PDB file of C-alpha atoms in Angstrom:
ATOM      1  CA  MET A   1     -10.669 -26.902 -56.116  1.00 55.00           C
ATOM      2  CA  LYS A   2     -11.501 -23.246 -56.210  1.00 51.00           C
ATOM      3  CA  THR A   3     -10.454 -20.600 -53.722  1.00 50.00           C
ATOM      4  CA  LYS A   4     -11.548 -16.987 -53.473  1.00 59.00           C
ATOM      5  CA  THR A   5      -8.731 -15.738 -55.668  1.00 67.00           C
ATOM      6  CA  ARG A   6      -7.298 -18.686 -57.571  1.00 70.00           C
ATOM      7  CA  GLU A   7      -8.499 -21.940 -59.032  1.00 77.00           C
ATOM      8  CA  ILE A   8      -6.256 -24.741 -57.861  1.00 80.00           C
ATOM      9  CA  VAL A   9      -5.722 -27.576 -60.326  1.00 85.00           C
ATOM     10  CA  PRO A  10      -4.105 -30.558 -58.540  1.00 88.00           C
ATOM     11  CA  ASN A  11      -1.826 -31.571 -61.434  1.00 91.00           C
ATOM     12  CA  GLU A  12      -0.323 -28.047 -61.364  1.00 94.00           C
ATOM     13  CA  ILE A  13       0.741 -28.411 -57.697  1.00 95.00           C
ATOM     14  CA  ILE A  14       4.324 -29.443 -56.905  1.00 97.00           C
ATOM     15  CA  HIS A  15       4.006 -29.473 -53.124  1.00 98.00           C
ATOM     16  CA  LEU A  16       2.141 -28.030 -50.149  1.00 97.00           C
ATOM     17  CA  VAL A  17       3.814 -26.783 -46.969  1.00 98.00           C
ATOM     18  CA  ALA A  18       2.065 -26.283 -43.623  1.00 97.00           C
ATOM     19  CA  ASP A  19       2.559 -23.075 -41.668  1.00 93.00           C
ATOM     20  CA  ILE A  20       0.641 -23.540 -38.402  1.00 91.00           C
ATOM     21  CA  ASN A  21      -3.024 -23.292 -39.552  1.00 92.00           C
ATOM     22  CA  TYR A  22      -2.174 -22.067 -43.041  1.00 96.00           C
ATOM     23  CA  THR A  23      -0.768 -23.773 -46.123  1.00 96.00           C
ATOM     24  CA  THR A  24       1.512 -22.514 -48.872  1.00 96.00           C
ATOM     25  CA  ILE A  25       0.853 -24.209 -52.200  1.00 95.00           C
ATOM     26  CA  TYR A  26       3.685 -24.244 -54.747  1.00 96.00           C
ATOM     27  CA  PHE A  27       2.858 -24.555 -58.443  1.00 96.00           C
ATOM     28  CA  LYS A  28       4.889 -25.811 -61.395  1.00 95.00           C
ATOM     29  CA  ASP A  29       4.885 -22.348 -63.003  1.00 94.00           C
ATOM     30  CA  GLY A  30       6.984 -21.097 -60.060  1.00 93.00           C
ATOM     31  CA  THR A  31       4.181 -19.248 -58.278  1.00 92.00           C
ATOM     32  CA  SER A  32       2.829 -19.951 -54.825  1.00 92.00           C
ATOM     33  CA  PHE A  33      -0.450 -19.332 -53.036  1.00 92.00           C
ATOM     34  CA  TYR A  34      -0.955 -18.818 -49.304  1.00 92.00           C
ATOM     35  CA  SER A  35      -4.164 -20.487 -48.142  1.00 91.00           C
ATOM     36  CA  SER A  36      -5.983 -19.962 -44.858  1.00 91.00           C
ATOM     37  CA  TYR A  37      -6.702 -23.695 -44.695  1.00 92.00           C
ATOM     38  CA  ALA A  38      -4.559 -26.162 -42.748  1.00 94.00           C
ATOM     39  CA  LEU A  39      -2.714 -28.932 -44.583  1.00 93.00           C
ATOM     40  CA  GLY A  40      -5.137 -31.579 -43.302  1.00 90.00           C
ATOM     41  CA  HIS A  41      -7.994 -29.725 -44.978  1.00 91.00           C
ATOM     42  CA  PHE A  42      -6.464 -30.379 -48.391  1.00 87.00           C
ATOM     43  CA  GLU A  43      -5.862 -34.018 -47.478  1.00 85.00           C
ATOM     44  CA  LYS A  44      -9.350 -34.761 -46.202  1.00 84.00           C
ATOM     45  CA  LYS A  45     -11.788 -32.241 -47.650  1.00 81.00           C
ATOM     46  CA  HIS A  46     -10.388 -31.921 -51.168  1.00 75.00           C
ATOM     47  CA  LYS A  47      -9.239 -35.537 -51.423  1.00 80.00           C
ATOM     48  CA  LEU A  48      -6.005 -34.951 -53.288  1.00 87.00           C
ATOM     49  CA  PRO A  49      -5.250 -37.556 -55.983  1.00 90.00           C
ATOM     50  CA  SER A  50      -3.270 -40.672 -55.050  1.00 90.00           C
ATOM     51  CA  ASN A  51      -0.037 -39.225 -56.466  1.00 92.00           C
ATOM     52  CA  PHE A  52       0.055 -36.785 -53.505  1.00 94.00           C
ATOM     53  CA  LEU A  53       1.878 -38.165 -50.473  1.00 94.00           C
ATOM     54  CA  ARG A  54       2.327 -36.641 -47.049  1.00 95.00           C
ATOM     55  CA  ILE A  55       6.014 -37.121 -46.314  1.00 96.00           C
ATOM     56  CA  ASN A  56       6.040 -35.589 -42.835  1.00 96.00           C
ATOM     57  CA  ARG A  57       3.834 -33.495 -40.557  1.00 95.00           C
ATOM     58  CA  SER A  58       4.169 -30.360 -42.637  1.00 97.00           C
ATOM     59  CA  ILE A  59       4.675 -31.352 -46.289  1.00 98.00           C
ATOM     60  CA  ILE A  60       2.654 -33.045 -49.012  1.00 97.00           C
ATOM     61  CA  ILE A  61       4.387 -33.649 -52.343  1.00 97.00           C
ATOM     62  CA  ASN A  62       3.091 -34.499 -55.791  1.00 97.00           C
ATOM     63  CA  THR A  63       5.068 -37.593 -56.811  1.00 95.00           C
ATOM     64  CA  ASP A  64       4.723 -36.576 -60.466  1.00 96.00           C
ATOM     65  CA  PHE A  65       7.387 -33.960 -59.637  1.00 97.00           C
ATOM     66  CA  LEU A  66       9.587 -36.266 -57.549  1.00 96.00           C
ATOM     67  CA  GLY A  67      13.097 -36.393 -58.970  1.00 95.00           C
ATOM     68  CA  LYS A  68      14.705 -38.936 -56.660  1.00 94.00           C
ATOM     69  CA  VAL A  69      14.665 -40.380 -53.169  1.00 94.00           C
ATOM     70  CA  LYS A  70      17.964 -40.749 -51.315  1.00 93.00           C
ATOM     71  CA  ASN A  71      18.833 -42.591 -48.153  1.00 90.00           C
ATOM     72  CA  GLU A  72      21.618 -40.629 -46.450  1.00 88.00           C
ATOM     73  CA  ALA A  73      23.039 -41.784 -43.117  1.00 89.00           C
ATOM     74  CA  GLY A  74      19.837 -43.595 -42.214  1.00 86.00           C
ATOM     75  CA  LYS A  75      17.587 -40.668 -43.114  1.00 92.00           C
ATOM     76  CA  MET A  76      15.502 -40.520 -46.268  1.00 94.00           C
ATOM     77  CA  TYR A  77      15.106 -37.389 -48.400  1.00 96.00           C
ATOM     78  CA  ALA A  78      12.783 -36.556 -51.288  1.00 96.00           C
ATOM     79  CA  TYR A  79      14.351 -34.425 -54.029  1.00 97.00           C
ATOM     80  CA  LEU A  80      11.850 -32.680 -56.266  1.00 97.00           C
ATOM     81  CA  GLN A  81      12.505 -31.804 -59.903  1.00 96.00           C
ATOM     82  CA  ASN A  82      12.524 -28.094 -59.015  1.00 94.00           C
ATOM     83  CA  GLY A  83      15.523 -28.636 -56.704  1.00 94.00           C
ATOM     84  CA  ASN A  84      13.719 -28.645 -53.349  1.00 96.00           C
ATOM     85  CA  CYS A  85      14.741 -31.301 -50.854  1.00 97.00           C
ATOM     86  CA  PHE A  86      12.586 -32.467 -47.931  1.00 97.00           C
ATOM     87  CA  LYS A  87      13.238 -34.966 -45.145  1.00 97.00           C
ATOM     88  CA  ILE A  88      10.842 -37.897 -45.125  1.00 96.00           C
ATOM     89  CA  SER A  89       9.541 -38.866 -41.703  1.00 96.00           C
ATOM     90  CA  ARG A  90      10.816 -42.266 -40.570  1.00 92.00           C
ATOM     91  CA  ARG A  91       7.199 -43.379 -40.188  1.00 93.00           C
ATOM     92  CA  ARG A  92       6.516 -42.534 -43.829  1.00 92.00           C
ATOM     93  CA  THR A  93       9.622 -44.041 -45.447  1.00 89.00           C
ATOM     94  CA  PHE A  94       7.725 -47.208 -46.353  1.00 87.00           C
ATOM     95  CA  LEU A  95       5.732 -45.122 -48.868  1.00 85.00           C
ATOM     96  CA  PHE A  96       8.923 -44.523 -50.834  1.00 82.00           C
ATOM     97  CA  SER A  97      10.397 -48.022 -51.015  1.00 76.00           C
ATOM     98  CA  GLU A  98       9.446 -48.174 -54.717  1.00 73.00           C
ATOM     99  CA  PHE A  99      11.205 -44.864 -55.431  1.00 68.00           C
ATOM    100  CA  ASP A 100      14.487 -45.722 -53.687  1.00 57.00           C
TER     101      ASP A 100
END
């Protein structure tokens, strides 16, 4: 993928976070990029590799950077290697049965 100001290499992406009709992309080098495209655009148009999973309405994670998945009080959370923690939608928990 190439944007106007930065080339985006999928294996460098840790996660993507939706912000209304924009997306913030977080990279493994600690930088981030604010894109004017919605999260669905990256899912459909750019066809992210299979290691990218949408865990809820606003977050896509790269499972290469997934540290652990925890089930806490009936709710499932994805912990990334960089320390970020995100709640997994109950409708998407089946995607993480192999990680639990």
